[in-house]
């Protein structure tokens, strides 16, 4: 299967980067093709709701790095989202990419699986409630099957996450696709 991994963190070696590596390791061992898109190091303008993508000659007005992502987005069998929790939600870099799905909304419905992996400093999964609800709502709307989630609490730093079960959970989720 084609697995698209979209990350939000600007930390190249942070907690969610570690989850991402473990997830990809599992998915590669299971024989899947991976395309990774690190939103924080890409040029992705937030959607401005101009509706040009739904007009008579449909196209997004922004000619940025979404042009690189879009073919992978459309072809992907699995889309994995990975983000640090920022103020009780996924971060802005990842959300900007998701909002730009709007330009391809019609062709994105159905036929895909999806994954969410997050990490945060707090010691309660309650902190990820907003991110999880948004993710579940998006999956319901786009008719994607949720393949799994990893919610890493008490993970302020990479050293902290490495001493938990979350990297193993990410690896096993990748392997189970
Ligand atoms: C702007 C900002 C907002 C944050 N908000 C929260 C929060 O609401 N709850 C929480 O538990 N951790 C919060 N954190 C901590 C990060 O989620 C945590 O350090 C995470 O492991 C960072 O992941 P990364 O290294 O992959 O970027 C915040 C960090 C930043 C920089």
XYZ file of N, CA, C and O and ligand atoms in Angstrom:
739
model
N 0.841 -1.190 0.000
C 0.000 0.000 0.000
C 0.882 1.248 0.000
O 2.006 1.232 0.488
N 0.323 2.322 -0.531
C 0.996 3.624 -0.458
C 0.617 4.296 0.849
O -0.563 4.538 1.102
N 1.633 4.595 1.655
C 1.399 5.218 2.955
C 1.981 6.630 2.932
O 3.178 6.814 2.704
N 1.121 7.596 3.151
C 1.545 8.993 3.218
C 1.613 9.395 4.691
O 0.635 9.242 5.420
N 2.764 9.915 5.102
C 2.939 10.363 6.489
C 3.116 11.880 6.471
O 4.046 12.393 5.838
N 2.217 12.589 7.131
C 2.295 14.056 7.184
C 2.569 14.457 8.626
O 1.779 14.153 9.528
N 3.708 15.123 8.845
C 4.071 15.540 10.210
C 3.913 17.051 10.356
O 3.984 17.790 9.374
N 3.757 17.496 11.615
C 3.583 18.923 11.871
C 4.732 19.571 12.617
O 4.923 20.789 12.544
N 5.534 18.780 13.329
C 6.517 19.383 14.238
C 7.707 20.030 13.520
O 8.234 19.465 12.564
N 8.158 21.186 14.033
C 9.393 21.777 13.509
C 10.650 21.119 14.091
O 11.752 21.409 13.640
N 10.481 20.238 15.105
C 11.641 19.553 15.712
C 12.039 18.346 14.864
O 11.312 17.347 14.847
N 13.212 18.434 14.233
C 13.631 17.309 13.366
C 13.909 16.052 14.178
O 13.772 14.940 13.677
N 14.310 16.228 15.445
C 14.596 15.073 16.303
C 13.758 15.108 17.575
O 14.233 14.740 18.646
N 12.544 15.557 17.459
C 11.666 15.680 18.623
C 10.900 14.403 18.927
O 11.177 13.340 18.364
N 9.916 14.544 19.803
C 9.149 13.371 20.254
C 8.331 12.756 19.120
O 8.337 11.542 18.928
N 7.668 13.610 18.354
C 6.811 13.057 17.291
C 7.641 12.571 16.099
O 7.206 11.682 15.372
N 8.855 13.148 15.938
C 9.752 12.634 14.891
C 10.135 11.191 15.225
O 10.231 10.332 14.336
N 10.302 10.920 16.523
C 10.657 9.557 16.949
C 9.488 8.587 16.688
O 9.691 7.484 16.180
N 8.286 9.037 17.005
C 7.107 8.202 16.703
C 7.014 7.942 15.207
O 6.723 6.821 14.765
N 7.286 9.003 14.424
C 7.208 8.899 12.955
C 8.195 7.856 12.443
O 7.840 7.000 11.613
N 9.435 7.921 12.937
C 10.469 6.964 12.492
C 10.055 5.526 12.803
O 10.235 4.625 11.983
N 9.514 5.320 14.010
C 9.120 3.963 14.411
C 7.939 3.458 13.572
O 7.902 2.298 13.164
N 7.003 4.351 13.306
C 5.837 3.997 12.485
C 6.297 3.598 11.075
O 5.871 2.577 10.521
N 7.194 4.425 10.512
C 7.690 4.156 9.150
C 8.476 2.846 9.116
O 8.331 2.052 8.170
N 9.280 2.597 10.162
C 10.047 1.344 10.239
C 9.087 0.144 10.160
O 9.296 -0.782 9.367
N 8.034 0.178 10.951
C 7.057 -0.921 10.950
C 6.382 -1.065 9.603
O 6.234 -2.176 9.082
N 5.985 0.068 9.023
C 5.268 0.033 7.739
C 6.189 -0.473 6.622
O 5.749 -1.241 5.749
N 7.456 -0.062 6.654
C 8.404 -0.539 5.625
C 8.650 -2.032 5.778
O 8.708 -2.762 4.781
N 8.774 -2.484 7.011
C 8.985 -3.925 7.241
C 7.789 -4.740 6.749
O 7.942 -5.888 6.350
N 6.614 -4.114 6.766
C 5.413 -4.813 6.271
C 5.286 -4.695 4.750
O 4.320 -5.176 4.166
N 6.248 -4.020 4.121
C 6.284 -3.973 2.653
C 5.587 -2.787 2.014
O 5.377 -2.773 0.797
N 5.233 -1.786 2.795
C 4.513 -0.635 2.243
C 5.482 0.430 1.696
O 6.612 0.533 2.134
N 4.963 1.205 0.746
C 5.708 2.335 0.170
C 5.391 3.584 0.987
O 4.210 3.892 1.199
N 6.422 4.320 1.397
C 6.197 5.487 2.260
C 6.545 6.784 1.524
O 7.590 6.864 0.864
N 5.699 7.780 1.675
C 6.057 9.146 1.287
C 5.843 10.014 2.521
O 4.753 10.036 3.092
N 6.915 10.720 2.915
C 6.851 11.549 4.130
C 6.866 13.021 3.769
O 7.713 13.461 2.982
N 5.965 13.779 4.346
C 5.857 15.217 4.083
C 5.915 15.929 5.432
O 4.975 15.836 6.245
N 7.033 16.621 5.691
C 7.220 17.341 6.957
C 6.742 18.779 6.762
O 7.485 19.646 6.288
N 5.509 19.031 7.150
C 4.863 20.316 6.856
C 5.655 21.514 7.380
O 5.657 22.584 6.755
N 6.333 21.333 8.527
C 7.035 22.465 9.140
C 8.229 22.954 8.313
O 8.678 24.087 8.498
N 8.735 22.109 7.425
C 9.860 22.554 6.588
C 9.415 22.803 5.149
O 10.225 22.900 4.241
N 8.097 22.906 4.960
C 7.540 23.146 3.621
C 6.854 24.501 3.569
O 6.505 25.081 4.597
N 6.629 24.938 2.351
C 5.898 26.181 2.127
C 4.440 25.818 1.838
O 4.118 25.342 0.747
N 3.582 25.985 2.853
C 2.152 25.679 2.693
C 1.357 26.863 3.239
O 1.303 27.086 4.447
N 0.747 27.608 2.346
C -0.035 28.778 2.759
C -1.369 28.319 3.342
O -1.996 27.415 2.786
N -1.852 28.926 4.412
C -3.194 28.559 4.908
C -4.272 28.853 3.864
O -4.145 29.811 3.085
N -5.315 28.025 3.838
C -6.447 28.242 2.934
C -7.077 29.608 3.230
O -7.235 29.989 4.397
N -7.431 30.331 2.174
C -8.079 31.649 2.355
C -9.553 31.614 1.922
O -10.193 32.662 1.801
N -10.075 30.417 1.692
C -11.508 30.253 1.377
C -11.962 31.121 0.213
O -13.075 31.650 0.216
N -11.111 31.257 -0.797
C -11.468 32.083 -1.960
C -12.411 31.330 -2.901
O -13.017 31.923 -3.788
N -12.482 29.983 -2.698
C -13.364 29.107 -3.493
C -12.950 28.983 -4.958
O -13.693 28.420 -5.761
N -11.766 29.474 -5.317
C -11.290 29.320 -6.711
C -11.130 27.833 -7.055
O -11.317 27.439 -8.199
N -10.828 27.022 -6.059
C -10.657 25.581 -6.302
C -11.978 24.902 -6.629
O -12.002 23.775 -7.130
N -13.098 25.577 -6.346
C -14.409 25.013 -6.666
C -15.119 25.844 -7.742
O -16.327 25.738 -7.912
N -14.343 26.664 -8.465
C -14.927 27.524 -9.492
C -14.971 26.866 -10.865
O -14.824 25.645 -10.996
N -15.145 27.675 -11.923
C -15.322 27.128 -13.279
C -14.030 26.501 -13.815
O -14.071 25.514 -14.550
N -12.875 27.057 -13.458
C -11.602 26.398 -13.797
C -10.896 26.098 -12.477
O -10.038 26.857 -12.028
N -11.283 24.957 -11.850
C -10.869 24.704 -10.474
C -9.359 24.556 -10.305
O -8.745 23.702 -10.953
N -8.797 25.410 -9.472
C -7.374 25.299 -9.122
C -7.114 26.149 -7.888
O -7.720 27.217 -7.736
N -6.222 25.676 -7.046
C -5.840 26.462 -5.866
C -5.014 27.666 -6.316
O -4.184 27.548 -7.232
N -5.247 28.799 -5.684
C -4.513 30.010 -6.073
C -3.054 29.963 -5.605
O -2.222 30.701 -6.137
N -2.759 29.094 -4.645
C -1.386 29.036 -4.117
C -0.581 27.944 -4.818
O -0.958 26.767 -4.780
N 0.508 28.347 -5.452
C 1.374 27.387 -6.141
C 2.561 27.092 -5.212
O 3.677 27.561 -5.434
N 2.281 26.397 -4.133
C 3.317 26.136 -3.128
C 3.574 24.634 -3.014
O 3.269 23.877 -3.936
N 4.093 24.184 -1.870
C 4.487 22.777 -1.752
C 3.311 21.796 -1.687
O 3.534 20.579 -1.698
N 2.087 22.294 -1.649
C 0.938 21.382 -1.770
C 0.938 20.731 -3.151
O 0.386 19.638 -3.315
N 1.573 21.391 -4.106
C 1.659 20.792 -5.456
C 2.473 19.496 -5.424
O 2.219 18.586 -6.197
N 3.453 19.455 -4.536
C 4.257 18.239 -4.365
C 3.422 17.171 -3.638
O 3.459 15.991 -3.982
N 2.658 17.616 -2.643
C 1.904 16.658 -1.820
C 0.671 16.087 -2.525
O 0.350 14.902 -2.362
N -0.032 16.902 -3.291
C -1.348 16.511 -3.797
C -1.411 15.160 -4.530
O -2.316 14.361 -4.247
N -0.468 14.852 -5.426
C -0.557 13.534 -6.085
C -0.445 12.381 -5.083
O -1.131 11.365 -5.223
N 0.393 12.556 -4.063
C 0.551 11.508 -3.036
C -0.708 11.396 -2.187
O -1.111 10.300 -1.791
N -1.317 12.536 -1.927
C -2.555 12.587 -1.148
C -3.659 11.795 -1.854
O -4.370 10.988 -1.246
N -3.759 12.009 -3.136
C -4.826 11.375 -3.914
C -4.571 9.864 -4.048
O -5.482 9.061 -3.926
N -3.299 9.497 -4.233
C -2.966 8.080 -4.453
C -2.887 7.263 -3.169
O -2.970 6.031 -3.209
N -2.710 7.919 -2.023
C -2.428 7.196 -0.777
C -3.558 6.244 -0.392
O -4.740 6.564 -0.530
N -3.156 5.059 0.095
C -4.122 4.121 0.675
C -4.272 4.394 2.176
O -5.300 4.096 2.766
N -3.183 4.908 2.755
C -3.184 5.233 4.192
C -2.604 6.630 4.353
O -1.577 6.955 3.742
N -3.257 7.460 5.175
C -2.697 8.780 5.494
C -2.504 8.847 7.003
O -3.457 8.708 7.775
N -1.243 9.011 7.404
C -0.914 9.101 8.834
C -0.576 10.548 9.178
O 0.261 11.168 8.509
N -1.231 11.068 10.200
C -0.976 12.429 10.678
C -0.186 12.330 11.988
O -0.562 11.539 12.869
N 0.866 13.134 12.091
C 1.686 13.113 13.313
C 1.921 14.547 13.773
O 2.387 15.370 12.982
N 1.606 14.811 15.049
C 1.723 16.203 15.513
C 2.024 16.282 16.998
O 1.516 15.469 17.782
N 2.789 17.307 17.410
C 2.819 17.631 18.835
C 1.489 18.290 19.187
O 0.837 18.878 18.311
N 1.074 18.185 20.435
C -0.111 18.935 20.881
C 0.338 20.352 21.212
O 1.265 20.558 22.002
N -0.300 21.313 20.557
C -0.088 22.731 20.865
C -1.434 23.275 21.347
O -2.410 23.285 20.570
N -1.499 23.715 22.559
C -2.750 24.272 23.115
C -3.954 23.381 22.817
O -4.935 23.806 22.224
N -3.807 22.089 23.188
C -4.925 21.135 23.163
C -5.370 20.724 21.754
O -6.486 20.242 21.578
N -4.502 20.899 20.770
C -4.882 20.495 19.411
C -3.634 20.107 18.620
O -2.512 20.269 19.113
N -3.819 19.648 17.381
C -2.669 19.468 16.496
C -2.086 20.847 16.199
O -2.747 21.858 16.410
N -0.852 20.899 15.715
C -0.249 22.221 15.526
C -0.649 22.845 14.185
O -1.246 22.208 13.306
N -0.345 24.133 14.070
C -0.815 24.928 12.928
C -0.221 24.464 11.605
O -0.884 24.524 10.559
N 1.022 23.981 11.652
C 1.667 23.539 10.411
C 0.895 22.378 9.784
O 0.696 22.327 8.565
N 0.470 21.431 10.627
C -0.281 20.286 10.108
C -1.698 20.702 9.714
O -2.220 20.284 8.683
N -2.308 21.559 10.518
C -3.686 21.991 10.224
C -3.750 22.750 8.902
O -4.732 22.620 8.150
N -2.696 23.525 8.609
C -2.672 24.270 7.342
C -2.728 23.305 6.151
O -3.432 23.558 5.164
N -2.002 22.186 6.270
C -2.024 21.175 5.196
C -3.421 20.569 5.076
O -3.971 20.455 3.972
N -4.020 20.206 6.215
C -5.343 19.568 6.187
C -6.379 20.518 5.567
O -7.191 20.109 4.734
N -6.331 21.784 5.942
C -7.312 22.729 5.379
C -7.174 22.836 3.854
O -8.172 23.044 3.153
N -5.964 22.654 3.362
C -5.752 22.723 1.908
C -6.263 21.463 1.193
O -6.286 21.435 -0.048
N -6.677 20.420 1.936
C -7.329 19.263 1.305
C -8.579 19.728 0.538
O -9.046 19.053 -0.374
N -9.106 20.868 0.964
C -10.345 21.428 0.381
C -10.303 21.477 -1.143
O -11.314 21.229 -1.806
N -9.144 21.774 -1.704
C -9.014 21.881 -3.164
C -9.216 20.533 -3.861
O -9.522 20.490 -5.054
N -9.030 19.427 -3.103
C -9.194 18.083 -3.674
C -10.295 17.296 -2.982
O -10.360 16.072 -3.101
N -11.124 18.000 -2.251
C -12.110 17.341 -1.385
C -12.916 16.255 -2.102
O -13.085 15.147 -1.582
N -13.365 16.571 -3.309
C -14.267 15.646 -4.016
C -13.617 14.290 -4.281
O -14.299 13.263 -4.238
N -12.316 14.275 -4.538
C -11.666 12.997 -4.870
C -11.043 12.315 -3.651
O -10.477 11.228 -3.778
N -11.146 12.939 -2.499
C -10.510 12.346 -1.313
C -11.442 11.434 -0.519
O -10.992 10.685 0.355
N -12.728 11.468 -0.835
C -13.681 10.688 -0.043
C -13.564 9.186 -0.308
O -13.498 8.760 -1.456
N -13.542 8.414 0.792
C -13.608 6.955 0.717
C -12.310 6.285 0.317
O -11.390 6.918 -0.209
N -12.235 4.980 0.629
C -11.150 4.145 0.134
C -9.798 4.322 0.802
O -8.794 3.839 0.273
N -9.742 5.021 1.915
C -8.452 5.213 2.592
C -8.563 4.826 4.063
O -9.642 4.861 4.649
N -7.388 4.505 4.627
C -7.279 4.335 6.080
C -6.522 5.539 6.611
O -5.750 6.175 5.880
N -6.696 5.806 7.900
C -5.982 6.943 8.477
C -5.521 6.643 9.898
O -6.070 5.762 10.585
N -4.487 7.391 10.293
C -3.817 7.198 11.585
C -3.542 8.575 12.175
O -3.246 9.514 11.431
N -3.644 8.699 13.491
C -3.196 9.924 14.172
C -2.236 9.538 15.293
O -2.537 8.662 16.109
N -1.084 10.213 15.326
C -0.135 10.023 16.432
C 0.228 11.397 16.980
O 0.611 12.288 16.207
N 0.074 11.564 18.294
C 0.390 12.849 18.928
C 1.237 12.608 20.177
O 1.211 11.518 20.757
N 1.962 13.660 20.564
C 2.696 13.611 21.837
C 2.541 14.954 22.523
O 2.363 15.987 21.856
N 2.601 14.924 23.861
C 2.376 16.165 24.628
C 3.070 16.066 25.975
O 3.437 14.966 26.422
N 3.200 17.224 26.629
C 3.863 17.277 27.934
C 2.964 16.798 29.058
O 3.429 16.141 29.992
N 1.690 17.105 28.994
C 0.756 16.766 30.077
C 0.699 15.264 30.318
O 1.010 14.468 29.433
N 0.214 14.921 31.528
C 0.144 13.490 31.843
C -1.272 12.925 31.708
O -1.562 11.861 32.235
N -2.145 13.650 30.987
C -3.521 13.166 30.815
C -3.921 13.162 29.342
O -3.696 14.148 28.635
N -4.541 12.073 28.913
C -5.003 11.988 27.522
C -6.105 13.012 27.238
O -6.418 13.291 26.093
N -6.696 13.563 28.303
C -7.722 14.602 28.173
C -7.206 15.763 27.311
O -7.955 16.394 26.560
N -5.904 16.033 27.397
C -5.274 17.129 26.652
C -5.335 16.911 25.139
O -5.271 17.859 24.367
N -5.465 15.650 24.719
C -5.521 15.337 23.283
C -6.953 15.169 22.797
O -7.184 14.830 21.627
N -7.933 15.427 23.698
C -9.346 15.171 23.360
C -9.781 15.943 22.111
O -10.442 15.405 21.227
N -9.401 17.230 22.046
C -9.778 18.070 20.909
C -9.201 17.530 19.604
O -9.904 17.410 18.596
N -7.904 17.190 19.657
C -7.231 16.663 18.457
C -7.881 15.364 18.004
O -8.103 15.145 16.802
N -8.216 14.501 18.965
C -8.823 13.210 18.624
C -10.222 13.385 18.043
O -10.586 12.705 17.076
N -10.992 14.295 18.637
C -12.354 14.526 18.130
C -12.320 15.110 16.711
O -13.112 14.732 15.842
N -11.403 16.062 16.488
C -11.261 16.650 15.142
C -10.889 15.565 14.134
O -11.454 15.489 13.035
N -9.945 14.721 14.538
C -9.484 13.632 13.672
C -10.633 12.662 13.354
O -10.853 12.297 12.196
N -11.385 12.302 14.381
C -12.507 11.365 14.162
C -13.569 12.002 13.263
O -14.138 11.337 12.391
N -13.831 13.289 13.458
C -14.818 13.985 12.626
C -14.370 14.043 11.179
O -15.156 13.804 10.251
N -13.090 14.336 10.967
C -12.555 14.400 9.603
C -12.650 13.017 8.936
O -13.037 12.907 7.764
N -12.283 11.975 9.691
C -12.328 10.616 9.134
C -13.763 10.229 8.766
O -14.003 9.624 7.713
N -14.693 10.611 9.633
C -16.107 10.313 9.371
C -16.555 11.036 8.098
O -17.158 10.450 7.208
N -16.214 12.320 8.015
C -16.612 13.134 6.858
C -15.990 12.602 5.563
O -16.668 12.499 4.531
N -14.709 12.267 5.609
C -14.022 11.809 4.389
C -14.209 10.305 4.145
O -13.688 9.766 3.167
N -14.937 9.653 5.045
C -15.220 8.214 4.936
C -13.941 7.393 4.898
O -13.775 6.502 4.057
N -13.015 7.753 5.777
C -11.762 7.001 5.918
C -11.871 6.132 7.157
O -12.422 6.552 8.177
N -11.293 4.932 7.055
C -11.284 4.014 8.190
C -10.123 4.358 9.122
O -8.979 4.490 8.657
N -10.388 4.504 10.401
C -9.306 4.795 11.354
C -8.556 3.495 11.661
O -9.123 2.545 12.203
N -7.268 3.455 11.278
C -6.460 2.252 11.475
C -5.869 2.212 12.886
O -5.500 1.144 13.374
N -5.761 3.372 13.528
C -5.239 3.387 14.899
C -4.758 4.767 15.308
O -4.596 5.658 14.457
N -4.542 4.915 16.612
C -4.014 6.182 17.137
C -2.937 5.864 18.184
O -2.985 4.803 18.824
N -1.999 6.791 18.321
C -1.026 6.723 19.424
C -1.079 8.077 20.113
O -0.910 9.115 19.459
N -1.351 8.066 21.415
C -1.478 9.319 22.177
C -0.431 9.287 23.287
O -0.605 8.616 24.310
N 0.644 10.004 23.063
C 1.775 9.977 23.992
C 1.690 11.070 25.043
O 1.908 12.245 24.728
N 1.359 10.672 26.291
C 1.328 11.655 27.386
C 2.655 11.651 28.130
O 3.420 10.700 28.040
N 2.908 12.757 28.853
C 4.142 12.875 29.649
C 5.388 12.800 28.762
O 6.378 12.170 29.123
N 5.306 13.410 27.591
C 6.385 13.326 26.599
C 6.810 14.729 26.163
O 6.603 15.124 25.013
N 7.431 15.454 27.059
C 7.880 16.808 26.737
C 9.095 16.776 25.803
O 9.246 17.630 24.932
N 9.949 15.773 25.984
C 11.210 15.715 25.230
C 11.397 14.328 24.607
O 10.787 13.354 25.060
N 12.304 14.226 23.617
C 12.565 12.907 23.010
C 13.069 11.887 24.031
O 12.715 10.716 23.965
N 13.869 12.347 25.008
C 14.388 11.426 26.035
C 13.213 10.794 26.796
O 13.245 9.615 27.136
N 12.179 11.600 27.038
C 11.026 11.095 27.789
C 10.249 10.063 26.977
O 9.837 9.032 27.504
N 10.065 10.319 25.691
C 9.242 9.381 24.897
C 9.977 8.064 24.653
O 9.363 7.004 24.539
N 11.313 8.145 24.613
C 12.085 6.922 24.351
C 11.948 5.917 25.494
O 12.174 4.726 25.304
N 11.578 6.406 26.695
C 11.422 5.516 27.853
C 9.981 5.079 28.054
O 9.610 4.667 29.146
N 9.175 5.194 27.012
C 7.772 4.787 27.128
C 7.464 3.664 26.131
O 8.322 3.275 25.329
N 6.210 3.231 26.148
C 5.745 2.183 25.238
C 5.278 2.769 23.893
O 5.010 2.043 22.943
N 5.210 4.118 23.800
C 4.619 4.755 22.606
C 5.390 4.463 21.305
O 4.758 4.231 20.270
N 6.741 4.500 21.323
C 7.453 4.169 20.078
C 7.109 2.758 19.583
O 6.932 2.550 18.378
N 6.957 1.805 20.532
C 6.582 0.427 20.162
C 5.167 0.415 19.570
O 4.898 -0.272 18.583
N 4.288 1.192 20.188
C 2.912 1.280 19.660
C 2.922 1.820 18.232
O 2.188 1.339 17.366
N 3.774 2.834 17.986
C 3.860 3.430 16.645
C 4.410 2.405 15.649
O 3.886 2.267 14.526
N 5.446 1.684 16.058
C 6.049 0.645 15.208
C 5.006 -0.434 14.867
O 4.834 -0.810 13.699
N 4.301 -0.891 15.876
C 3.317 -1.962 15.657
C 2.137 -1.492 14.810
O 1.609 -2.253 14.001
N 1.784 -0.229 14.971
C 0.703 0.319 14.141
C 1.141 0.346 12.671
O 0.382 -0.034 11.774
N 2.378 0.786 12.431
C 2.920 0.787 11.062
C 2.949 -0.612 10.475
O 2.586 -0.837 9.323
N 3.358 -1.557 11.287
C 3.484 -2.947 10.836
C 2.118 -3.583 10.587
O 1.987 -4.490 9.765
N 1.101 -3.100 11.291
C -0.224 -3.735 11.215
C -1.069 -3.246 10.037
O -2.166 -3.750 9.806
N -0.566 -2.264 9.288
C -1.412 -1.648 8.242
C -1.803 -2.662 7.168
O -0.989 -3.489 6.793
C 3.441 26.260 21.325
C 3.406 25.030 22.165
C 2.215 24.656 22.752
C 2.156 23.510 23.526
N 0.957 23.171 24.091
C 0.874 22.048 24.843
C -0.383 21.677 25.440
O -1.417 22.316 25.293
N -0.402 20.554 26.209
C 0.719 19.795 26.416
O 0.624 18.796 27.113
N 1.910 20.103 25.824
C 2.016 21.213 25.051
N 3.214 21.528 24.453
C 4.366 20.601 24.591
C 4.558 19.716 23.352
O 3.351 19.115 22.948
C 5.581 18.599 23.653
O 6.801 19.137 24.072
C 5.786 17.678 22.460
O 6.478 16.539 22.888
C 6.599 18.344 21.344
O 6.710 17.450 20.262
P 7.860 17.588 19.144
O 9.179 17.483 19.869
O 7.641 16.463 18.216
O 7.680 18.920 18.510
C 3.322 22.700 23.707
C 4.518 23.086 23.100
C 4.580 24.242 22.351
C 5.882 24.630 21.705
